[in-house]
Short mmCIF file of N, CA and C in Angstrom, two decimals:
data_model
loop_
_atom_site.label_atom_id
_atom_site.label_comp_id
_atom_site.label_asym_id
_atom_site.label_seq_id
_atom_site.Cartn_x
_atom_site.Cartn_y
_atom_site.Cartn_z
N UNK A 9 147.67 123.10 47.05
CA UNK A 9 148.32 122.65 48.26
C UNK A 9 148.25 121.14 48.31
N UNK A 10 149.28 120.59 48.38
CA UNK A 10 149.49 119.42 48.39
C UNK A 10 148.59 118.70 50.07
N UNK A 11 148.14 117.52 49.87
CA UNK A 11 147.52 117.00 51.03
C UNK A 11 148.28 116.63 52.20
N UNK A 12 149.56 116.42 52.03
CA UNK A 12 150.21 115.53 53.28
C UNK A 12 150.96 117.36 53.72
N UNK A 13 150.89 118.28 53.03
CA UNK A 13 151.23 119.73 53.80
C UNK A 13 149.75 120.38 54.44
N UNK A 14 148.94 120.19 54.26
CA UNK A 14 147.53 120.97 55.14
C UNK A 14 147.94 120.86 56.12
N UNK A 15 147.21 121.87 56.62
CA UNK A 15 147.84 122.01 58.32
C UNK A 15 146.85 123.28 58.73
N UNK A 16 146.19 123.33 60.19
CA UNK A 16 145.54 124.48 60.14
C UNK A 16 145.38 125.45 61.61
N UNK A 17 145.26 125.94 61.97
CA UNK A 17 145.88 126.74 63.05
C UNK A 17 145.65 126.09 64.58
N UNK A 18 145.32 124.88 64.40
CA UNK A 18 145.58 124.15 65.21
C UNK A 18 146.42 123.16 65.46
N UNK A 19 147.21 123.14 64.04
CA UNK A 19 148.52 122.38 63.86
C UNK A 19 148.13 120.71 63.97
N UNK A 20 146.48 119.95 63.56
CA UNK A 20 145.99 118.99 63.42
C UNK A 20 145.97 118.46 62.15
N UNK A 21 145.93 119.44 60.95
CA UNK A 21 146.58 118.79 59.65
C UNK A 21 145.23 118.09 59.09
N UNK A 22 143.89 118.54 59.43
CA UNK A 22 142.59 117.49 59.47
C UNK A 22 141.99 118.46 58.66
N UNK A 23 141.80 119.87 58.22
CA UNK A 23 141.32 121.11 58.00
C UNK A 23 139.98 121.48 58.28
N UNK A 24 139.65 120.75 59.25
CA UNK A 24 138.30 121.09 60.44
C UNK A 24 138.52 122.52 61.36
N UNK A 25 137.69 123.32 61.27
CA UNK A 25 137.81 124.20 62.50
C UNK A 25 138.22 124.05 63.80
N UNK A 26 138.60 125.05 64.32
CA UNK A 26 139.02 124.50 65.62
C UNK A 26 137.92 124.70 66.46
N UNK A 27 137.34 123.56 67.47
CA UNK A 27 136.32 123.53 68.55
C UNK A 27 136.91 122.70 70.11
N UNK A 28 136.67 123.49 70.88
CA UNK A 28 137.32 123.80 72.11
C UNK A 28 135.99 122.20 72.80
N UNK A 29 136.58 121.34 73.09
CA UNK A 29 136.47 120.08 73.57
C UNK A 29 135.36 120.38 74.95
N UNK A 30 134.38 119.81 74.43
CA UNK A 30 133.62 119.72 75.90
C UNK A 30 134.15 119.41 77.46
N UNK A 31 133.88 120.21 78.44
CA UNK A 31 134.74 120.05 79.94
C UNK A 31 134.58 118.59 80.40
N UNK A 32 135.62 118.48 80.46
CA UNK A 32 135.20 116.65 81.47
C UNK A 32 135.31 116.69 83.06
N UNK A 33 134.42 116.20 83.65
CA UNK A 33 134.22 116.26 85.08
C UNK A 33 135.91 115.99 85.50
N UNK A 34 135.73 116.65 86.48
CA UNK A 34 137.17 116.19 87.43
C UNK A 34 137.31 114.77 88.04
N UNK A 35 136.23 113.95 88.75
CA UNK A 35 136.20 112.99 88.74
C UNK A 35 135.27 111.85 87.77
N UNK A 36 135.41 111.15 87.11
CA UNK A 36 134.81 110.84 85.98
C UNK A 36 133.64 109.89 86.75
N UNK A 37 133.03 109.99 87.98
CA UNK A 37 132.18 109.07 88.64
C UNK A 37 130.91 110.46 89.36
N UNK A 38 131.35 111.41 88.94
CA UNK A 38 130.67 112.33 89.97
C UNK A 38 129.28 112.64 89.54
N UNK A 39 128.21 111.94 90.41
CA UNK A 39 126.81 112.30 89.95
C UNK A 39 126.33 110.77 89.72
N UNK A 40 127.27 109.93 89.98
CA UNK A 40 126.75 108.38 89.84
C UNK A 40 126.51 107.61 90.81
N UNK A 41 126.97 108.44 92.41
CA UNK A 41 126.91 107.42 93.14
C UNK A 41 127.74 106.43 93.93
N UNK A 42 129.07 106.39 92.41
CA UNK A 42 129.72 105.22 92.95
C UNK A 42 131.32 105.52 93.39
N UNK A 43 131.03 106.72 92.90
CA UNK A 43 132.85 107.47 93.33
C UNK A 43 133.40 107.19 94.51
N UNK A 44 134.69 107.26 94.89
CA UNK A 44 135.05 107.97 95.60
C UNK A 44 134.67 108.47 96.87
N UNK A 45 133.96 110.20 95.93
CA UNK A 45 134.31 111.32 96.55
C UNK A 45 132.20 111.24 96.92
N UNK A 46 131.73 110.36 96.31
CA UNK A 46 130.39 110.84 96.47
C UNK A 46 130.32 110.11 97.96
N UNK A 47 129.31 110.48 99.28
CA UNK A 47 129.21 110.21 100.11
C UNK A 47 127.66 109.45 99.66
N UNK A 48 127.59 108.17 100.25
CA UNK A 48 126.96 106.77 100.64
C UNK A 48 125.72 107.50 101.98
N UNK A 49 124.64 108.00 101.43
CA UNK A 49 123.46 108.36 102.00
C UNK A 49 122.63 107.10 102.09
N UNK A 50 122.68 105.86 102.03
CA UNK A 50 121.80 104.97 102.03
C UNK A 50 121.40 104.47 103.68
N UNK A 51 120.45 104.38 103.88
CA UNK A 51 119.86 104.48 105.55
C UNK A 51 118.88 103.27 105.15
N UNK A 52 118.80 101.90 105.39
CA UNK A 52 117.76 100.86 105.78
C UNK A 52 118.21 99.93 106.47
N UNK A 53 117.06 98.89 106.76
CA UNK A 53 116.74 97.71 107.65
C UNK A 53 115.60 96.82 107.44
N UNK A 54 115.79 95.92 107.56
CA UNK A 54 114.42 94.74 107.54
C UNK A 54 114.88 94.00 109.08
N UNK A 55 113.86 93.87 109.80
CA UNK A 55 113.42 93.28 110.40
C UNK A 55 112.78 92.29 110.93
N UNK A 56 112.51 91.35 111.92
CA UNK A 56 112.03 89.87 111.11
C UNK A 56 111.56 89.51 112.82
N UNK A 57 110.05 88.87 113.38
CA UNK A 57 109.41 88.88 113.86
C UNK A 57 110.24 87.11 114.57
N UNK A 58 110.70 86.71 115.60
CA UNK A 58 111.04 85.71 115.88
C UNK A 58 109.77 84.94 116.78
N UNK A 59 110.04 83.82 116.88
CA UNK A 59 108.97 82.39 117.04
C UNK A 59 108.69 82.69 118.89
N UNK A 60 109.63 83.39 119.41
CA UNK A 60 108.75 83.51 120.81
C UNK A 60 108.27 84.82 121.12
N UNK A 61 108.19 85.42 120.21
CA UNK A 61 107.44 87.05 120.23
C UNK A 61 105.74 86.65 119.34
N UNK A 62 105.89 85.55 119.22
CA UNK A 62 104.47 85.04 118.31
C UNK A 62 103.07 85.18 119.42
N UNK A 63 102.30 85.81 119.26
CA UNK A 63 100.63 86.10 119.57
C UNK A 63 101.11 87.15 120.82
N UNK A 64 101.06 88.06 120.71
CA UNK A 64 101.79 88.79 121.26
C UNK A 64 100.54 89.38 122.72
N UNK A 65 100.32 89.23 123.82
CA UNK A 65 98.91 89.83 124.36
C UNK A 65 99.22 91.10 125.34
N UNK A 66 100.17 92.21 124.69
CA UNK A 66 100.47 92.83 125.27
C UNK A 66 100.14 94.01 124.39
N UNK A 67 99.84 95.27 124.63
CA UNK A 67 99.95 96.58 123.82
C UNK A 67 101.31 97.16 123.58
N UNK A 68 101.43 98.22 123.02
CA UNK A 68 102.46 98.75 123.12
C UNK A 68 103.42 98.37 121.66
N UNK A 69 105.24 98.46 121.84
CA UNK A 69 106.31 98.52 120.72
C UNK A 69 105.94 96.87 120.50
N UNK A 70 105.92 96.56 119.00
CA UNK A 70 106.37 95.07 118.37
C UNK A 70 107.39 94.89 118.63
N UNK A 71 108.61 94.23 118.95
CA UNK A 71 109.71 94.42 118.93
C UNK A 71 110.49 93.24 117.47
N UNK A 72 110.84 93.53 116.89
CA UNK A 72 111.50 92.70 115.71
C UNK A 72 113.00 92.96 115.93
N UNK A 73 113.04 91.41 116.64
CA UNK A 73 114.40 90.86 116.95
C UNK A 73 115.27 90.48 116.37
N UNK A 74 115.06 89.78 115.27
CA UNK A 74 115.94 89.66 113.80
C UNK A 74 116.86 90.19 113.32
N UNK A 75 117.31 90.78 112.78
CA UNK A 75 117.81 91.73 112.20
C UNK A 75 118.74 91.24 110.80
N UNK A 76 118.00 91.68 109.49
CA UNK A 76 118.32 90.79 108.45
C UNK A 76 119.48 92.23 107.62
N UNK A 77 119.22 93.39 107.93
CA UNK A 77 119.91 93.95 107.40
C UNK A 77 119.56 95.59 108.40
N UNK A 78 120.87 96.14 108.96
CA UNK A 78 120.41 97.64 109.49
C UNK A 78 122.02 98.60 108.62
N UNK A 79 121.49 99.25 107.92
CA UNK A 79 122.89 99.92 107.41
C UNK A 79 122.37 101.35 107.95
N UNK A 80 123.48 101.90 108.76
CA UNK A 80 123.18 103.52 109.92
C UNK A 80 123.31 102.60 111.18
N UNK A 81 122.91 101.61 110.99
CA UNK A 81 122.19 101.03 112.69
C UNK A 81 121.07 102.01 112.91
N UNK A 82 120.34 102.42 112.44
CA UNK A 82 119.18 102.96 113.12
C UNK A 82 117.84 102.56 113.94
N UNK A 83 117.85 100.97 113.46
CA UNK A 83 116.95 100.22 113.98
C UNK A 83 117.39 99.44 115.27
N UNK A 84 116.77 99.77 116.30
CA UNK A 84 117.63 99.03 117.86
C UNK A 84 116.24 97.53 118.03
N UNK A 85 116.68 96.40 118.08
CA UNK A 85 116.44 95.32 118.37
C UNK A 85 115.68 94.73 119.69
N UNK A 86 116.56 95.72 120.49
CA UNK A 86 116.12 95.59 121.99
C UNK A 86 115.31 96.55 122.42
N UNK A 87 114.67 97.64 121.54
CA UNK A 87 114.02 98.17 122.05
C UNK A 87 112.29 98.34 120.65
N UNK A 88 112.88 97.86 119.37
CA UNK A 88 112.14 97.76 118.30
C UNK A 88 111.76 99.30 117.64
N UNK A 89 112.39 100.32 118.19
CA UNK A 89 112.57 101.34 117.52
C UNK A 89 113.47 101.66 116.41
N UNK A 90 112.97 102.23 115.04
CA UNK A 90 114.47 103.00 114.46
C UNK A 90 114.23 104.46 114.73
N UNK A 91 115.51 104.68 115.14
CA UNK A 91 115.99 106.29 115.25
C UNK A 91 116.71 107.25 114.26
N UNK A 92 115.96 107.85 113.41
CA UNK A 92 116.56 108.43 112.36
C UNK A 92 118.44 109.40 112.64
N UNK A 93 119.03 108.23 111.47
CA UNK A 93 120.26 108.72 111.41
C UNK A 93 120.26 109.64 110.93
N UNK A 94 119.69 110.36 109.88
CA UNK A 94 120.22 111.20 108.83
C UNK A 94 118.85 111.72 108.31
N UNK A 95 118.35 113.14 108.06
CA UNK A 95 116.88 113.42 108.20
C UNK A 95 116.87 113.21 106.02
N UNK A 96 115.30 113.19 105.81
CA UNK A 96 114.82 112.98 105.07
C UNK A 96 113.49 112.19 105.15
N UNK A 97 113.53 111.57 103.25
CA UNK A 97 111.80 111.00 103.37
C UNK A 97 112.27 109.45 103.66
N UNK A 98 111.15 108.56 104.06
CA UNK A 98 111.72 107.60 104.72
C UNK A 98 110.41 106.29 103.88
N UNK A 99 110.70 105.74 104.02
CA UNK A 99 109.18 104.66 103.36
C UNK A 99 109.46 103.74 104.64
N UNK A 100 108.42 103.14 105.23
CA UNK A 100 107.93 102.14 106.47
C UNK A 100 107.29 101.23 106.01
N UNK A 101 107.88 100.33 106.37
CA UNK A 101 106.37 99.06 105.67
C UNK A 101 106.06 97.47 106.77
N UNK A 102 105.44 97.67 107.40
CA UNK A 102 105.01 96.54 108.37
C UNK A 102 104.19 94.97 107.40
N UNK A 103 104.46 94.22 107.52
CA UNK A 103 103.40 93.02 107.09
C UNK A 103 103.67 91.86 107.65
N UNK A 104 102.17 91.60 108.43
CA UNK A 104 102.48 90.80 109.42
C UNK A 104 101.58 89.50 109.50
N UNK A 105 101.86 88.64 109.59
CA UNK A 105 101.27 86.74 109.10
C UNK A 105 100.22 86.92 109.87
N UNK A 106 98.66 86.79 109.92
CA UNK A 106 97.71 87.34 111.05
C UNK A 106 97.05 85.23 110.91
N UNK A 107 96.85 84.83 112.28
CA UNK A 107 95.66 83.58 112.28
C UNK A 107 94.82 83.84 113.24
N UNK A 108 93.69 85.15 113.00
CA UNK A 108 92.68 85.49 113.54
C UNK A 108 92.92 87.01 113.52
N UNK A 109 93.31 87.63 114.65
CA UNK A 109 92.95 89.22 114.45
C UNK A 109 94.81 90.11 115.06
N UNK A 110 94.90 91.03 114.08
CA UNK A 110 95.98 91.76 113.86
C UNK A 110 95.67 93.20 113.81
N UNK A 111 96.28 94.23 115.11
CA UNK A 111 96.09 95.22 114.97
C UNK A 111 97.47 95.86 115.09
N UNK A 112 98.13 96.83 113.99
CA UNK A 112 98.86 97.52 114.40
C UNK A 112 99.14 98.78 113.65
N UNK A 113 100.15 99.84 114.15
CA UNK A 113 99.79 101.04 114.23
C UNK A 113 101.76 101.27 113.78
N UNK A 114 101.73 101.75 112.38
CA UNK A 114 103.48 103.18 112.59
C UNK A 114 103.35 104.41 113.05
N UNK A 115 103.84 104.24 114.37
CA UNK A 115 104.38 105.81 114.86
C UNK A 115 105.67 106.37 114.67
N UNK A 116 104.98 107.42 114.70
CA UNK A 116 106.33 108.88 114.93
C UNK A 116 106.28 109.50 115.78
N UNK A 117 107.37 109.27 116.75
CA UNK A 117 107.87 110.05 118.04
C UNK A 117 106.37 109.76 118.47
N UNK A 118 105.48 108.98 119.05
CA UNK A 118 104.25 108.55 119.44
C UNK A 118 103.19 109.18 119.28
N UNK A 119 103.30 109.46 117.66
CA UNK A 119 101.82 109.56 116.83
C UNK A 119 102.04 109.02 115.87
N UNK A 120 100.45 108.45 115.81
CA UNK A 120 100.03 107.42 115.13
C UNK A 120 100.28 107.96 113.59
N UNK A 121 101.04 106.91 112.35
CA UNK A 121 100.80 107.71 111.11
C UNK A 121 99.95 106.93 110.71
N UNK A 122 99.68 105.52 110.39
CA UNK A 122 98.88 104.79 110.09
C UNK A 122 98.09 103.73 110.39
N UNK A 123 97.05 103.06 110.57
CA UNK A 123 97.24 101.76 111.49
C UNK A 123 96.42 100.62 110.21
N UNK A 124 96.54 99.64 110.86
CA UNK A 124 95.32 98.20 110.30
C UNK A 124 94.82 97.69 111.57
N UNK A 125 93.43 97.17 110.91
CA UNK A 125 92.99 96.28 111.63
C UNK A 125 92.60 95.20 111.18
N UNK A 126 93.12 93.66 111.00
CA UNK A 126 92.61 92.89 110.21
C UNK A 126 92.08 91.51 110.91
N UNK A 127 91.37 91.08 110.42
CA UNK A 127 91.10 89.58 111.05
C UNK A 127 90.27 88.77 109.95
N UNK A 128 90.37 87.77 110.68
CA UNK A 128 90.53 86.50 109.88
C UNK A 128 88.88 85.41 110.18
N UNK A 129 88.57 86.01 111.40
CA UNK A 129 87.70 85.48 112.21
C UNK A 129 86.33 85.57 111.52
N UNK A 130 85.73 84.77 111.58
CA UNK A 130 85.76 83.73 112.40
C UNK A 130 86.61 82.15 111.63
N UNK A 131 86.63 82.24 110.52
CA UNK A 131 87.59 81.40 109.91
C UNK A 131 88.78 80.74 110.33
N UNK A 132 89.77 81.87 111.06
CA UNK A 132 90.57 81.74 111.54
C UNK A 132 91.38 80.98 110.26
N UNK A 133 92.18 81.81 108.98
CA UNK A 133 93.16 81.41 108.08
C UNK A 133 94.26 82.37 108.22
N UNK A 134 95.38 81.93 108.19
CA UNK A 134 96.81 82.67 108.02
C UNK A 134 97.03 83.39 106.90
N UNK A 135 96.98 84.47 107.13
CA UNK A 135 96.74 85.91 105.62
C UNK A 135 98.24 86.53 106.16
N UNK A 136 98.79 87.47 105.45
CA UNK A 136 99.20 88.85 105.59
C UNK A 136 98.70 90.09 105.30
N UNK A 137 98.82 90.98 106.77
CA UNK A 137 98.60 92.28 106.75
C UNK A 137 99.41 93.35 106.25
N UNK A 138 99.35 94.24 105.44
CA UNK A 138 100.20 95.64 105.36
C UNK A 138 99.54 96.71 105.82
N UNK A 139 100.41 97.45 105.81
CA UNK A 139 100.33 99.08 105.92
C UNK A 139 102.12 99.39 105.55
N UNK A 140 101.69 101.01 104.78
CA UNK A 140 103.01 101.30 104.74
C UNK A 140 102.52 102.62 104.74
N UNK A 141 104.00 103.50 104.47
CA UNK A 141 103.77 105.34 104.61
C UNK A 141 105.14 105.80 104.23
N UNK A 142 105.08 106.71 103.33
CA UNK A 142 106.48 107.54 103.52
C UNK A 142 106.22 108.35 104.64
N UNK A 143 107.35 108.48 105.22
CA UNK A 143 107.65 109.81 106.50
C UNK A 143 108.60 110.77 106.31
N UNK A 144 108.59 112.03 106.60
CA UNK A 144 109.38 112.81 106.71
C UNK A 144 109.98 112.91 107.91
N UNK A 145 111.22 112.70 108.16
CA UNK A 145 112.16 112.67 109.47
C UNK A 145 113.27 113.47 109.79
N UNK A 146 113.65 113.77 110.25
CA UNK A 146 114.56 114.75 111.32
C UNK A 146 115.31 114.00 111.63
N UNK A 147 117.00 113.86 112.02
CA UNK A 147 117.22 113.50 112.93
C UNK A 147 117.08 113.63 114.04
N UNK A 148 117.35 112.47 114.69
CA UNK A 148 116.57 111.63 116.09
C UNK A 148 114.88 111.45 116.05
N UNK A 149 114.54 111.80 115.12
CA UNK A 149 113.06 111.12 115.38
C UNK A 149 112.99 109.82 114.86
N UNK A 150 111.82 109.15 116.31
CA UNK A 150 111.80 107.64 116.30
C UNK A 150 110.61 107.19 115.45
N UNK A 151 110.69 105.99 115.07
CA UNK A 151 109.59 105.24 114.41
C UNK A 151 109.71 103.74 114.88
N UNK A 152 108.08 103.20 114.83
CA UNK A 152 108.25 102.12 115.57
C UNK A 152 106.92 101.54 114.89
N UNK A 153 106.64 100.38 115.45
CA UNK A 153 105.29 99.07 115.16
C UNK A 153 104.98 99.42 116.76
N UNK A 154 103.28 99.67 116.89
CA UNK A 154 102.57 99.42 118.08
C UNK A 154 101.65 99.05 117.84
N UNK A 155 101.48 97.95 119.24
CA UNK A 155 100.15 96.85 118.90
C UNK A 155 99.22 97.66 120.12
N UNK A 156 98.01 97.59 119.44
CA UNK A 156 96.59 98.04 120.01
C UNK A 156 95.24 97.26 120.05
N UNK A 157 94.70 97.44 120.60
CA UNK A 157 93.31 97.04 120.63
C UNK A 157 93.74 96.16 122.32
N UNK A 158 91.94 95.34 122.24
CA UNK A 158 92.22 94.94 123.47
C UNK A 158 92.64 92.93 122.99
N UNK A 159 93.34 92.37 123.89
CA UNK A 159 93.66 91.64 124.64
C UNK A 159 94.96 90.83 123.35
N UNK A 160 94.62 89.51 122.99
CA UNK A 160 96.32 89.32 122.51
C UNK A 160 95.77 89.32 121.05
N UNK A 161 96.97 89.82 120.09
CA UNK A 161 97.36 90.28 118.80
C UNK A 161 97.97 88.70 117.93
N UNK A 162 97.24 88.53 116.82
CA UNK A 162 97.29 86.87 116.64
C UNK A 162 98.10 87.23 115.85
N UNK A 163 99.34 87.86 115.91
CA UNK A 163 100.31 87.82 115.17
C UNK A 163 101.28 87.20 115.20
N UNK A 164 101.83 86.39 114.10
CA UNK A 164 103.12 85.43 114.73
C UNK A 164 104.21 85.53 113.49
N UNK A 165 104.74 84.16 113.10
CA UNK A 165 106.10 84.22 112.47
C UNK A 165 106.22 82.59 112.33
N UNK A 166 106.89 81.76 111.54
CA UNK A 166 106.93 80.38 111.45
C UNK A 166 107.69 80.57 110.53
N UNK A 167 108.10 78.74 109.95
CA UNK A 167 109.83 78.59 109.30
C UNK A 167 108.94 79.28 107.92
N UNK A 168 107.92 79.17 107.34
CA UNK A 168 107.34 79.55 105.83
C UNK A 168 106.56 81.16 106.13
N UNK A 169 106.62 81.77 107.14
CA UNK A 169 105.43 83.03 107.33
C UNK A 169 106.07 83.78 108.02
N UNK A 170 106.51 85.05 107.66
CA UNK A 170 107.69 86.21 108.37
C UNK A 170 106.57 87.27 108.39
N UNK A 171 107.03 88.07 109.52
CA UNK A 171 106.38 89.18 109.73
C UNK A 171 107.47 90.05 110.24
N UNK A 172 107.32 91.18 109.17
CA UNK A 172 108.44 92.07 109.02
C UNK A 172 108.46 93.22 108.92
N UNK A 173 109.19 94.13 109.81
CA UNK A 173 109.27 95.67 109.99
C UNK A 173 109.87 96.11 108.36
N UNK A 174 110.10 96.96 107.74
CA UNK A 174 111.41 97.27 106.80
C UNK A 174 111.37 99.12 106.62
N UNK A 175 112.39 99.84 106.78
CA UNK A 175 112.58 101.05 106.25
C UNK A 175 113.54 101.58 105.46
N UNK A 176 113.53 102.35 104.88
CA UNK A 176 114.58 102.99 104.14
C UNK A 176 114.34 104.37 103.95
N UNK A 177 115.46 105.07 103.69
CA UNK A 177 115.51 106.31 103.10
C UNK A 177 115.18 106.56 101.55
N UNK A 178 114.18 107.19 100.87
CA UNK A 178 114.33 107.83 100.08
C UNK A 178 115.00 108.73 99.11
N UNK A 179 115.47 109.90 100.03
CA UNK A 179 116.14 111.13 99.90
C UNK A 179 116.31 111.61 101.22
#
């Protein structure tokens, strides 16, 4: 058989077997994220502690007035709560510029998940505090920064020292 006549029951002329082509997704983005058709689950915010909320001598919500990034809007400004848009795991992370003593506490729906207590004293030097936590959330359950202990919270904020709420969704 001459070469330029081969030909084989697939009418490809290559004399390879015939093999039935792996399925290709319908949309060639699906499972990446960036399609289309995939729906945009991303839920965060950072938060940012402004210069007249500094030494705060009150108990109760931090409020972080800032607002450097809220995608959902879940984080309200005026009241320093976020309210879960969309349920899942959530990561929280408070860290806050302390010059003497810093107490605070992440709640859920007003229980405590974690708290600090830090100070500086008697020294009195400008450190940062953390705490963080993944949470599991529901929609509409709230999360927030609450300051405790007794009398004022030496927590502040300046043009070089931010003290900052931040959350996001996980999953």
């Amino acid at each position: 058989m001459d070469q330029t006549d081969r030909t084989d029951a697939d009418g490809r002329g290559d004399g390879l077997p015939n093999v039935d082509p792996e399925p290709q997704p319908q949309n060639p983005t699906d499972g990446r994220g960036d399609g289309p058709d995939d729906i945009d689950k991303t839920v965060a915010f950072t938060a940012k502690l402004i210069p007249c909320d500094n030494y705060p001598a009150h108990n109760g919500v931090l409020k972080f007035r800032h607002i450097l990034v809220n995608k959902r809007e879940g984080y309200d400004a005026t009241t320093g709560v976020f309210t879960c848009p969309m349920a899942g795991f959530y990561y929280f992370t408070v860290h806050a510029s302390v010059y003497g003593r810093g107490e605070v506490i992440i709640q859920k729906n007003g229980v405590k998940v974690v708290s600090a207590y830090h100070t500086t004293l008697p020294n009195r030097m400008s450190q940062v505090a953390s705490i963080s936590s993944v949470i599991k959330l529901s929609l509409g359950d709230r999360v927030w920064v609450d300051l405790w202990g007794c009398g004022r919270n030496d927590i502040f904020c300046s043009a070089d020292n931010d003290t900052v709420f931040v959350g996001f969704r996980l999953s």
